[in-house]
XYZ file of C-alpha atoms in Angstrom:
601
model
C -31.909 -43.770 -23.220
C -29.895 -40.891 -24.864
C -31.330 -39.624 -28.407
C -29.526 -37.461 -31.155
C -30.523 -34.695 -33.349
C -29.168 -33.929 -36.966
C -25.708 -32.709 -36.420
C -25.419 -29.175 -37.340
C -22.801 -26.720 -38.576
C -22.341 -23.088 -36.387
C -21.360 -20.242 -38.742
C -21.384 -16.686 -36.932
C -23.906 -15.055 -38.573
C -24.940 -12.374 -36.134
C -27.738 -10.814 -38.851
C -29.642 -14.129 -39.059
C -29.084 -14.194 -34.582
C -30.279 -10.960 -34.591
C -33.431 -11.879 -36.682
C -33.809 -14.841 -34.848
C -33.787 -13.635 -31.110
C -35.792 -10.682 -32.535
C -38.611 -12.968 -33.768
C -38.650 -16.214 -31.596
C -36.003 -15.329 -28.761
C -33.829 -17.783 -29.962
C -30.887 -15.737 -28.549
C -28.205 -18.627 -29.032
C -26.895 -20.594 -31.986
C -28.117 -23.682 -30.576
C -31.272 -22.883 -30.423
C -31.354 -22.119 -34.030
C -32.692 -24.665 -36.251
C -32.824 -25.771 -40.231
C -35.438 -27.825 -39.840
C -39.125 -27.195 -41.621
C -41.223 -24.901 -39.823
C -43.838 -26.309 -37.587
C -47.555 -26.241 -39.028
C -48.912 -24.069 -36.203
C -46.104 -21.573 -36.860
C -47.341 -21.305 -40.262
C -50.509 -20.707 -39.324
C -49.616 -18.183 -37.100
C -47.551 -16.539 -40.014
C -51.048 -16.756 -41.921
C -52.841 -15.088 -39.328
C -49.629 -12.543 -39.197
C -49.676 -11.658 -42.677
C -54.011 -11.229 -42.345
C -53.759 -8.695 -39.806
C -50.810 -6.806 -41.412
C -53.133 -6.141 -44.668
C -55.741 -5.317 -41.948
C -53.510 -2.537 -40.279
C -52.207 -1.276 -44.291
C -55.353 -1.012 -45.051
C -56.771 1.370 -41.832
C -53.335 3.336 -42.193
C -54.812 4.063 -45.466
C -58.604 4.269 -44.362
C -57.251 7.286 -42.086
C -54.971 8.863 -44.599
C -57.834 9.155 -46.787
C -60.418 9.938 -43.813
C -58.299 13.013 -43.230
C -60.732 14.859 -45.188
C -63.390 14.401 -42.058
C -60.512 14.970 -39.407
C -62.653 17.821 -37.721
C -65.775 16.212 -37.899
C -64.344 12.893 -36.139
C -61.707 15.133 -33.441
C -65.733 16.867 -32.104
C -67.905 13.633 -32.493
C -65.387 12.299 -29.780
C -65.810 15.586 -27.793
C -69.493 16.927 -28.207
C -70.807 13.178 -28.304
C -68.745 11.002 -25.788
C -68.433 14.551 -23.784
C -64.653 13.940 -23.605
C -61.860 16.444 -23.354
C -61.192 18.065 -26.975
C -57.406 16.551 -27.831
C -56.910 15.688 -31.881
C -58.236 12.652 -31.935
C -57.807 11.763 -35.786
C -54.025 12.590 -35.291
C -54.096 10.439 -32.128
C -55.181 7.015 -34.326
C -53.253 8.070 -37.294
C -50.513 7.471 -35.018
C -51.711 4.575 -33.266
C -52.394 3.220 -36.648
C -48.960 3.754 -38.040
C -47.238 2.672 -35.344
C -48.673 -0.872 -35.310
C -48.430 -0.779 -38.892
C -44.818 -0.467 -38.356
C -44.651 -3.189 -35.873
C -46.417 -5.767 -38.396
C -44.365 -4.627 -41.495
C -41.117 -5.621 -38.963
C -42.661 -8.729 -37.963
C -43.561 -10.075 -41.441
C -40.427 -8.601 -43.121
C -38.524 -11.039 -40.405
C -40.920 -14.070 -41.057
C -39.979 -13.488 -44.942
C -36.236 -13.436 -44.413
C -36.301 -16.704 -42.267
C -38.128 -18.387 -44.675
C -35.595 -16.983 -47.455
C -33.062 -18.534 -45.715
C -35.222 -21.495 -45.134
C -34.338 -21.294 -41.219
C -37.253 -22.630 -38.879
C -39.759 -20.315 -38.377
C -40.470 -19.162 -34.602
C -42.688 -16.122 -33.570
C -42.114 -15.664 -29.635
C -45.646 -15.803 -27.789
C -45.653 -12.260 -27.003
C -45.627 -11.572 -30.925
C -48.471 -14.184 -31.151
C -50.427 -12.759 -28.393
C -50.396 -9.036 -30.294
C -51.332 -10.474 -33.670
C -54.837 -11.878 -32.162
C -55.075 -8.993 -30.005
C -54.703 -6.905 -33.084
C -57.180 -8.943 -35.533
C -59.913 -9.033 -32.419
C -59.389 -5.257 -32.501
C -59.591 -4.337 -36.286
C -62.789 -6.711 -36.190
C -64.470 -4.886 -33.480
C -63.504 -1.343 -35.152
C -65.101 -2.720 -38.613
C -67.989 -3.145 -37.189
C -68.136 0.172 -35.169
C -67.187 2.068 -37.838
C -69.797 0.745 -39.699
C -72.921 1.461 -37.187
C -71.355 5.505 -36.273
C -69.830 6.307 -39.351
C -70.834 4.979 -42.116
C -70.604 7.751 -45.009
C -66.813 7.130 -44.726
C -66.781 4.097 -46.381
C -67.583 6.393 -49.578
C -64.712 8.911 -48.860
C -62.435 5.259 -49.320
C -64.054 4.097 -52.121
C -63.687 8.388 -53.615
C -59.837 7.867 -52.687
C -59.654 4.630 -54.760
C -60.190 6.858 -58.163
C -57.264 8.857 -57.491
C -55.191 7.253 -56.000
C -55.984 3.670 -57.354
C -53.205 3.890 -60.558
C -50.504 4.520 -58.372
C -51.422 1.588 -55.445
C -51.765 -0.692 -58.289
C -47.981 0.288 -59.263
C -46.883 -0.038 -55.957
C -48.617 -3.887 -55.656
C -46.962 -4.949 -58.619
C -43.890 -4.034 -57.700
C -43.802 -5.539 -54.063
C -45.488 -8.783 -55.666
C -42.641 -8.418 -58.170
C -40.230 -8.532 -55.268
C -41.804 -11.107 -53.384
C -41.616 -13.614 -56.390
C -37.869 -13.963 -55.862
C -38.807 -15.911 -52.512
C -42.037 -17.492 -54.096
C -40.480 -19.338 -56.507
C -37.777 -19.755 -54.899
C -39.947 -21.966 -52.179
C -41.634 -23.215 -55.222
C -38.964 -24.899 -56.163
C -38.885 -26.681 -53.089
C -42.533 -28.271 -52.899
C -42.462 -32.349 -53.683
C -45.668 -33.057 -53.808
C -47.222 -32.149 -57.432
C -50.470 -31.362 -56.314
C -49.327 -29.066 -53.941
C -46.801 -27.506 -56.495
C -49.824 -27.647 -59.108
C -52.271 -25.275 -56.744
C -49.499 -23.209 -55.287
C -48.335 -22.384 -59.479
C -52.072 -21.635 -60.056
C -53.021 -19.354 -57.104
C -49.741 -17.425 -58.174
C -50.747 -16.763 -61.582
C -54.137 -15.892 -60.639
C -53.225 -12.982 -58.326
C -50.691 -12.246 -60.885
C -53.010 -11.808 -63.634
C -55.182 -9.907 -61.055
C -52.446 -7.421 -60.701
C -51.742 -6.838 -64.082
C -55.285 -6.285 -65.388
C -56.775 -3.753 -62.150
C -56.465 -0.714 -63.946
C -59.247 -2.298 -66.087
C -61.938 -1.881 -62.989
C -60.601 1.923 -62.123
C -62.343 4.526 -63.794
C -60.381 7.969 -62.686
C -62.062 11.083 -63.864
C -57.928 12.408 -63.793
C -57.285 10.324 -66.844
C -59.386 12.678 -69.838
C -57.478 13.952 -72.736
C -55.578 17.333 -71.565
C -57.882 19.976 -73.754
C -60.551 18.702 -71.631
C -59.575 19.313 -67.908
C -62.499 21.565 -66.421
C -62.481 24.882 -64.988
C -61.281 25.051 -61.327
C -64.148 24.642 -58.845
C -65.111 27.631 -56.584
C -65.115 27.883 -53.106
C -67.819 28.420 -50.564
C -66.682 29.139 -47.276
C -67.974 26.683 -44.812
C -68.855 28.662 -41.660
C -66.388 30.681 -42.905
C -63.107 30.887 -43.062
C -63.603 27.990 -40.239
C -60.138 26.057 -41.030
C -57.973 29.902 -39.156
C -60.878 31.450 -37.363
C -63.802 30.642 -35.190
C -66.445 29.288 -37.063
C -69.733 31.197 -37.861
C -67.993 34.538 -36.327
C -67.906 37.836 -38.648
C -63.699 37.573 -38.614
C -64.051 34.333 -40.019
C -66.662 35.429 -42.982
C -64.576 38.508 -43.408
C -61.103 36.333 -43.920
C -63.127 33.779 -45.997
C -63.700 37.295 -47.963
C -60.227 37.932 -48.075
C -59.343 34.505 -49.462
C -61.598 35.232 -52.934
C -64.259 32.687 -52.513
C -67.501 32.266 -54.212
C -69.688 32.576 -51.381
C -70.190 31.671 -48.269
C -72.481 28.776 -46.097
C -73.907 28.781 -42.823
C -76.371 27.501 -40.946
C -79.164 29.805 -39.526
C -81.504 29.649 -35.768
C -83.953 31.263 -34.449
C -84.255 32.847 -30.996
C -86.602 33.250 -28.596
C -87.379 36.761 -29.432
C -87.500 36.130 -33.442
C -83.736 37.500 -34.434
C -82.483 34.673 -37.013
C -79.139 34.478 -35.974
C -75.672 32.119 -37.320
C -75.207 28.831 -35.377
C -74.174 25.605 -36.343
C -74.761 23.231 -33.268
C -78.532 23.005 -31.436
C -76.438 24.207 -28.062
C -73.996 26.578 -27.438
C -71.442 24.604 -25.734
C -69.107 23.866 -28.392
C -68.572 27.391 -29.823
C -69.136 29.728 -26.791
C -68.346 29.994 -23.187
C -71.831 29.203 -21.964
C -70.992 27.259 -19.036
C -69.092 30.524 -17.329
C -71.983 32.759 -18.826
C -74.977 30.558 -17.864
C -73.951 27.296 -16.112
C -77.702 26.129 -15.939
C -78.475 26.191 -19.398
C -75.472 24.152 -21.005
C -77.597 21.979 -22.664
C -80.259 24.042 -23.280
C -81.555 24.804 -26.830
C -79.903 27.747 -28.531
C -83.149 28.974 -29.629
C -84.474 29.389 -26.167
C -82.009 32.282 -25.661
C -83.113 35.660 -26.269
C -80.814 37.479 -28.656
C -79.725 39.669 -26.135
C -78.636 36.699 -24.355
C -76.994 35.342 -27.209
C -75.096 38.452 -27.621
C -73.235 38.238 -23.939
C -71.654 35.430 -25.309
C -68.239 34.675 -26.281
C -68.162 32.911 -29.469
C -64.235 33.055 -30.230
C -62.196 32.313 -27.400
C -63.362 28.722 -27.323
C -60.785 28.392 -30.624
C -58.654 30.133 -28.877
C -58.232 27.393 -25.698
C -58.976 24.595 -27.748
C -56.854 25.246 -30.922
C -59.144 22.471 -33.361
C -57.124 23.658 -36.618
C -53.784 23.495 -34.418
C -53.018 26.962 -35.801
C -53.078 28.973 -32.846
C -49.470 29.174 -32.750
C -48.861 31.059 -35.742
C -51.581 33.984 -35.212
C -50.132 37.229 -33.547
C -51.428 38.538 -30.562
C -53.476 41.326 -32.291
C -55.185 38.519 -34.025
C -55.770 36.781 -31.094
C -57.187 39.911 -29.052
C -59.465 40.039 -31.941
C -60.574 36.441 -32.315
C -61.431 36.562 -28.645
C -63.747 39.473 -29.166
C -65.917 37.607 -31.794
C -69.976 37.372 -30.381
C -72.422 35.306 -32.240
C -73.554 37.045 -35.228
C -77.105 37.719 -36.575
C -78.322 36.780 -40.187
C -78.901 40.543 -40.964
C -74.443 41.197 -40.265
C -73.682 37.941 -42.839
C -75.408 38.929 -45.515
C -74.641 42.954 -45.478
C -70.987 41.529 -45.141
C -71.843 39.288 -48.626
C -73.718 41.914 -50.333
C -71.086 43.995 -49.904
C -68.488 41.827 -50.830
C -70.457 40.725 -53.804
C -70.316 36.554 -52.576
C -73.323 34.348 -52.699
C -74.415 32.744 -49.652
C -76.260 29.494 -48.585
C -78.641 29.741 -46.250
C -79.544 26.324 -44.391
C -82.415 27.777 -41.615
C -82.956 25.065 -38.776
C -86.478 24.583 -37.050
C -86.662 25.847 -32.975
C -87.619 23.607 -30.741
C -91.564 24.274 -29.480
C -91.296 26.342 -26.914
C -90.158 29.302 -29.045
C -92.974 31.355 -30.590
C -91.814 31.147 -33.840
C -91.525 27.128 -34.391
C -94.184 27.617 -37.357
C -92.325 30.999 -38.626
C -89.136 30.341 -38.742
C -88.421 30.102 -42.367
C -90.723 33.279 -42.961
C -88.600 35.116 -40.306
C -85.233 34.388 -42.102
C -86.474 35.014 -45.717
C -88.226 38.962 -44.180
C -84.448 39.959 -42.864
C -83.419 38.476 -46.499
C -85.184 41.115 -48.747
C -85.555 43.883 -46.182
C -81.369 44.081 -46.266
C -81.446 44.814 -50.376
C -79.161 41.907 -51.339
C -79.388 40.598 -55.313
C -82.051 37.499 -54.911
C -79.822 35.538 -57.054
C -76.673 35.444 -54.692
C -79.132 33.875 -52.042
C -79.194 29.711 -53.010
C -82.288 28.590 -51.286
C -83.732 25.269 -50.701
C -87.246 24.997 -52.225
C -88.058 21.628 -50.744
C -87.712 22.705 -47.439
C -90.022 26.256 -47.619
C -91.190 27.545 -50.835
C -92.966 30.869 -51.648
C -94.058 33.726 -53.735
C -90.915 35.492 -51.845
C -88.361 33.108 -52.494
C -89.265 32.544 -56.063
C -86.027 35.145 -57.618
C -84.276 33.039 -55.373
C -81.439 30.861 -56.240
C -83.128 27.488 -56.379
C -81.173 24.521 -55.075
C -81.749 21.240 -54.235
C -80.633 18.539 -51.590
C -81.463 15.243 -52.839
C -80.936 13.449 -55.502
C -84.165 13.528 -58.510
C -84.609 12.717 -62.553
C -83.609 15.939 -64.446
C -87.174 16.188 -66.013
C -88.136 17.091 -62.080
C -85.672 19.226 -61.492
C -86.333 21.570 -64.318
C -90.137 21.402 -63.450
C -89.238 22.916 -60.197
C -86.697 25.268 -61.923
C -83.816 24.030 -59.872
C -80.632 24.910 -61.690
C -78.503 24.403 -58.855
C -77.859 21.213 -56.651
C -75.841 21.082 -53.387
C -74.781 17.238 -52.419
C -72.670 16.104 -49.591
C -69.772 14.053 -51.057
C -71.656 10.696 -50.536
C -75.102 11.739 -52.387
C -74.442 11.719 -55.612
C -72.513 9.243 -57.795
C -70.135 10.104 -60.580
C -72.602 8.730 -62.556
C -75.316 10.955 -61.560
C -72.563 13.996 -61.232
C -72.118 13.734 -65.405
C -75.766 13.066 -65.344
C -76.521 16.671 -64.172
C -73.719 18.501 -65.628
C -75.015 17.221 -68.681
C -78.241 18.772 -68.191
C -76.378 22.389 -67.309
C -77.524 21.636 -63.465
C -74.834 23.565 -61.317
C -73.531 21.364 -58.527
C -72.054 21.932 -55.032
C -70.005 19.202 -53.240
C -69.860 19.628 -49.321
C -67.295 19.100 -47.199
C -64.250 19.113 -49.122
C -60.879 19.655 -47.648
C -58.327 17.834 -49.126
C -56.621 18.096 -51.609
C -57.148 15.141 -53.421
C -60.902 15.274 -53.202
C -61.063 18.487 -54.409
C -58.311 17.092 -56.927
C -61.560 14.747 -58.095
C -64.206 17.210 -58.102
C -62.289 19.230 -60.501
C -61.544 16.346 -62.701
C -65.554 15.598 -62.819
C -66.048 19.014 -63.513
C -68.027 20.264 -60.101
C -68.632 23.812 -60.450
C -68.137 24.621 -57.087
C -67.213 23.178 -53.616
C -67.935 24.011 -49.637
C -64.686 23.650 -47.315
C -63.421 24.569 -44.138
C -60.020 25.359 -45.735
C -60.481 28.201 -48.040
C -57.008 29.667 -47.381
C -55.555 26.106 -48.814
C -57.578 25.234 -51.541
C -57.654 28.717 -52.743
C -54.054 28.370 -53.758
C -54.037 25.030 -55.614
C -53.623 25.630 -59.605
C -54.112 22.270 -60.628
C -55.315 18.676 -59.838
C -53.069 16.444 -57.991
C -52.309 14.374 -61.318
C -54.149 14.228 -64.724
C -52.583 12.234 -67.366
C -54.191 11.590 -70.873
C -56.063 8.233 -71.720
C -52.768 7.056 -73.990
C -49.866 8.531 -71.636
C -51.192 6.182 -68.449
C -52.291 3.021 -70.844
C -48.579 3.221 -71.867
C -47.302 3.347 -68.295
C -49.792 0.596 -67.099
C -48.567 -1.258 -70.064
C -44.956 -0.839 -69.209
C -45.214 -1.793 -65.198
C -46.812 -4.972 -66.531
C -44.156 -5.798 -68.849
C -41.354 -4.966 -66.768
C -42.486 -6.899 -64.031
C -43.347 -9.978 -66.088
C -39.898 -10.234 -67.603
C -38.194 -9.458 -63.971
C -40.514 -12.414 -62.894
C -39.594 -14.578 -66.113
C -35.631 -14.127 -65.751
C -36.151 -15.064 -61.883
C -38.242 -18.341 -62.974
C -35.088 -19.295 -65.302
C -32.638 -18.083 -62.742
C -34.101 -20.244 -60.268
C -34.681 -23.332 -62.446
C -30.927 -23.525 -63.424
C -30.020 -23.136 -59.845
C -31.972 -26.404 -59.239
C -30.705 -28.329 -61.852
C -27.157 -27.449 -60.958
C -27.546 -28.585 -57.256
C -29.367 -31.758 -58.501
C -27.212 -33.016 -61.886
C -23.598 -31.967 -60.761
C -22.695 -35.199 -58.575
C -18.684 -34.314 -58.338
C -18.854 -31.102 -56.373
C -21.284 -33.224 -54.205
C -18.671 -35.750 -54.069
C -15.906 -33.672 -53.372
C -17.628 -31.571 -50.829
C -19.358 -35.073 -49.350
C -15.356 -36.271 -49.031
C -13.954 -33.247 -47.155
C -16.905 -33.116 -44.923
C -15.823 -36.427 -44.026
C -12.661 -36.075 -43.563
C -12.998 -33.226 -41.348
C -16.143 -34.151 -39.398
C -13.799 -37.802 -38.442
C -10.688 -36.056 -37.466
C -13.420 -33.564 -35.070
C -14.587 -36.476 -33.273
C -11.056 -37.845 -32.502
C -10.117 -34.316 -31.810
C -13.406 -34.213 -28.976
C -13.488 -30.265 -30.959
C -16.352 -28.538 -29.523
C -16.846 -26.489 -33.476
C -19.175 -29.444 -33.818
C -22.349 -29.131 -31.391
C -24.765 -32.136 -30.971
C -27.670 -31.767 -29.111
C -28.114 -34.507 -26.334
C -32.018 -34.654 -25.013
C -32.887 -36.646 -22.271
C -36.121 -38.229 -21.701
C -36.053 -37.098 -18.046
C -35.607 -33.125 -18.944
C -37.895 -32.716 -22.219
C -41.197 -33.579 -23.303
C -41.951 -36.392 -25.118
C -43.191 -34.065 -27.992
C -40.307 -32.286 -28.051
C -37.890 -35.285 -27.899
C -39.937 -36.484 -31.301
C -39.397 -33.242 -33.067
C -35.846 -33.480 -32.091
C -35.394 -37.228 -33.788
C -37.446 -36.115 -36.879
C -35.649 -37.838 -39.859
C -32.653 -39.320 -37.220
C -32.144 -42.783 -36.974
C -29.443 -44.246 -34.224
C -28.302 -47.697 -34.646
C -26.936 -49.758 -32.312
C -25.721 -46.974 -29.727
C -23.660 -49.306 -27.983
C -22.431 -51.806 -30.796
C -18.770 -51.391 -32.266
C -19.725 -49.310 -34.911
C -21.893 -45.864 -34.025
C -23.884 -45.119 -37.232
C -25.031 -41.284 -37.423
C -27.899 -41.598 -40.346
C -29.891 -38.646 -41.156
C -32.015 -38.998 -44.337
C -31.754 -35.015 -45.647
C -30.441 -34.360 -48.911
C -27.441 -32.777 -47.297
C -26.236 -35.626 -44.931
C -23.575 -37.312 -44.577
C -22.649 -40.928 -43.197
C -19.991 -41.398 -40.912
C -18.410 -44.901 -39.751
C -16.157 -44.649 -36.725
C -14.190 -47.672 -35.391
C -14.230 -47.896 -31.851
């Protein structure tokens, strides 16, 4: 028994081939088809376009996550005890890649189904898309147990840069539309068309009335944009030096910054001393010093010890700021001189600079003598070295006392105003995910001087200025320090007139495409002569082909004995044959753009 497919027209179109083999495979133009697109192939497109918003929205996540870059490039090396490499650069990459891959991959699925050719996505395509999803699942959650606090840096982002990404979806659902309605158009069942015409307008509307839920501190009227936020060096000038060294403190110096931050220890012989991490691996070269005591405690060292240390070549070898290759040799001579510094050098160094510092003291472990002291210990080298008491911001909840009372007061967490003036605590230092805008305005209200930690980009800093933050700590003091103004700031009527415009725009654009298309249909449907005339010629020429035997025509024999049943159904979908071997060969097919042809034998 010999069946027939739909007998099809070859054109050479080598753009469609090339989209074709570069989707399905379908390297030949018989294996290209016209026919509707298979339900699990839509389903797979479903699943296609799913993990394509997935990967836009982690190539986003890490754009905006580049504010944490260092944190995340040492939690991979200190915690998982890998080799340092620039691991946030590493899965920006990965990211954008893929990102890339999907955007190709769905911009091919949209351009077969504009051309309303048979979508096919090649198993291998398939294959990455679940592999993909599975992975973006199982990061989700990760992400979510080790490193949590991002999730505010993304939700941060959204209030900056939330105007311009709702521009940028109304003008790719703008674009889109052209093939929506397009396939709209197309639907013959009503309920179908009904729910499809409904979902559209409701994402639509969506669109158009975002800016509604996005409260940007950078939109304020332009008398009222607040003074530029100050820096505090965080461990110094930590972004081109080693951290917590005295070259570092004395370029964050250099670089006109408020103050500086760092964390103090205590060794074994009572010398409070600057260190950020509880060991010295990280920042020293402890395991060629004292290969035994790697994980030791840094305040079971002796000072002395401490001292034999070298607490700058480390940046040197490992280059975390990737700037190593612009520093001269002189500078890096000096940087691999650096030794750990005590808290007596950082604050001569600020009083005689004239900076404020912040002094965060951490508790020894038991064994030293001074586990009960420690606080005590810092605050005696404090007044003995004659600095102002205001320029030291102190931290009353932690250790309080008649000594620290001309002290800079400062808190860490978040309390009612009334409390904080009972404790006289004009000053407040939050990390980025402490404090809410909300409470932000709350305090500045109230004259409370606030401190943001870490900020390194520029388009969080960009927000702390708009809110009016009176100061900030960052790691990149030599960048920051040269910014002059926000990233944007438009006034409250300026971006209501552009949001108002987008919208507009796009809903005439969308409009003139609905009428567009609408005339297009009725054209094609109430215009029988053309049909006629073109129904006639095709005739004509498809009779004199078969007396000719011309090979322009192609049609598709299957055989039972070399195809799947399944595939020998899909093949006869909407083909009738008639009486194969009667006098007359009837070739029926029932789409709208068939034709009948009667041959005499």
């Amino acid at each position: 028994m010999v069946t027939h497919t739909r007998l099809q027209y070859y054109k050479h179109n080598y753009c469609l081939l090339c989209i074709t083999g570069s989707l399905g495979c379908r390297w030949h133009r018989y294996r290209q088809s016209a026919r509707n697109s298979r339900k699990k192939d839509l389903i797979i497109l479903v699943i296609l376009l799913i993990t394509f918003i997935y990967m836009a929205f982690y190539l986003y996540f890490w754009l905006a996550a580049e504010n944490d870059s260092n944190d995340f490039n040492w939690y991979f090396t200190v915690k998982l005890k890998l080799k340092y490499l620039p691991w946030y650069t590493i899965m920006l990459s990965i990211t954008g890649v893929v990102f890339g891959y999907f955007a190709i991959l769905v911009g091919l699925s949209i351009y077969n189904i504009y051309v309303r050719h048979q979508l096919n996505i090649h198993p291998f395509h398939v294959a990455v898309i679940i592999f993909t999803l599975l992975n973006c699942i199982g990061f989700t959650i990760a992400l979510d147990i080790l490193w949590t606090y991002e999730w505010v840096v993304l939700r941060l982002s959204l209030l900056i840069f939330g105007p311009f990404i709702h521009i940028g979806l109304v003008v790719i659902f703008t674009i889109l539309s052209c093939i929506l309605i397009r396939q709209w158009y197309s639907l013959d069942q009503f309920c179908l068309k009904l729910l499809t015409a409904v979902a559209y307008m409701a994402i639509l509307v969506g669109l158009y009335i975002i800016p509604l839920f996005i409260d940007s501190p950078c939109v304020r009227p332009a008398d009222s944009l607040p003074s530029r936020p100050r820096l505090f060096a965080h461990r110094g000038a930590s972004g081109v030096a080693p951290e917590n060294t005295l070259v570092a403190f004395q370029l964050a110096a250099n670089q006109s910054v408020y103050g500086f931050e760092s964390d103090v220890r205590i060794s074994l012989d009572g010398i409070p001393f600057i260190l950020h991490d509880k060991t010295l691996r990280r920042t020293t070269n402890i395991e060629e010093v004292y290969p035994d005591r790697v994980d030791d405690d840094a305040s079971t060292f002796t000072f002395d010890e401490l001292r034999k240390l070298n607490a700058g070549s480390w940046f040197l070898k490992e280059d975390p700021m990737d700037v190593v290759g612009s520093l001269t040799d002189k500078t890096k001579e000096i940087y691999n001189n650096q030794t750990i510094m005590s808290l007596e050098e950082l604050i001569d160094l600020a009083n005689l600079t004239g900076k404020n510092i912040f002094i965060d003291v951490q508790i020894p472990v038991k064994e030293n003598p001074y586990y009960h002291t420690a606080y005590k210990k810092a605050v005696d080298v404090i007044l003995n070295t004659g600095i102002l008491p205001k320029q030291i911001w102190w931290f009353p909840k932690i250790y309080h006392s008649i000594n620290t009372t001309n002290f800079t007061q400062t808190g860490t967490s978040y309390l009612p105003v009334e409390d904080l003036i009972k404790l006289h605590i004009s000053n407040f230092n939050a990390r980025y995910d402490t404090l809410s805008e909300v409470e932000i305005l709350e305090y500045l209200e109230s004259n409370i001087t606030i401190n943001v930690y870490i900020v390194n980009a520029h388009w969080l800093y960009s927000l702390y200025w708009c809110l009016g933050v009176q100061s900030v700590a960052t790691d990149r003091c030599h960048i920051l320090n040269k910014i002059e103004k926000p990233l944007w700031h438009l006034t409250p009527g300026t971006y209501l007139m552009t949001w108002v415009l987008v919208d507009i725009i796009s809903a005439i654009i969308i409009i003139t495409i609905l009428i567009v298309q609408w005339i297009r249909l009725l054209r094609t449907r109430f215009n029988p002569e053309p049909i006629s005339l073109h129904s006639q010629q095709s005739m004509i020429t498809l009779t004199d082909q078969y007396h000719s035997n011309s090979r322009t025509m192609k049609e598709k024999l299957l055989f039972t004995a070399d195809q799947p049943e399944e595939d020998i159904l899909e093949a006869t979908e909407g083909v009738s044959n008639d009486h194969i071997d009667s006098p007359t060969h009837h070739y029926t097919n029932t789409a709208a753009n068939s034709v009948v042809i009667r041959v005499p034998q």
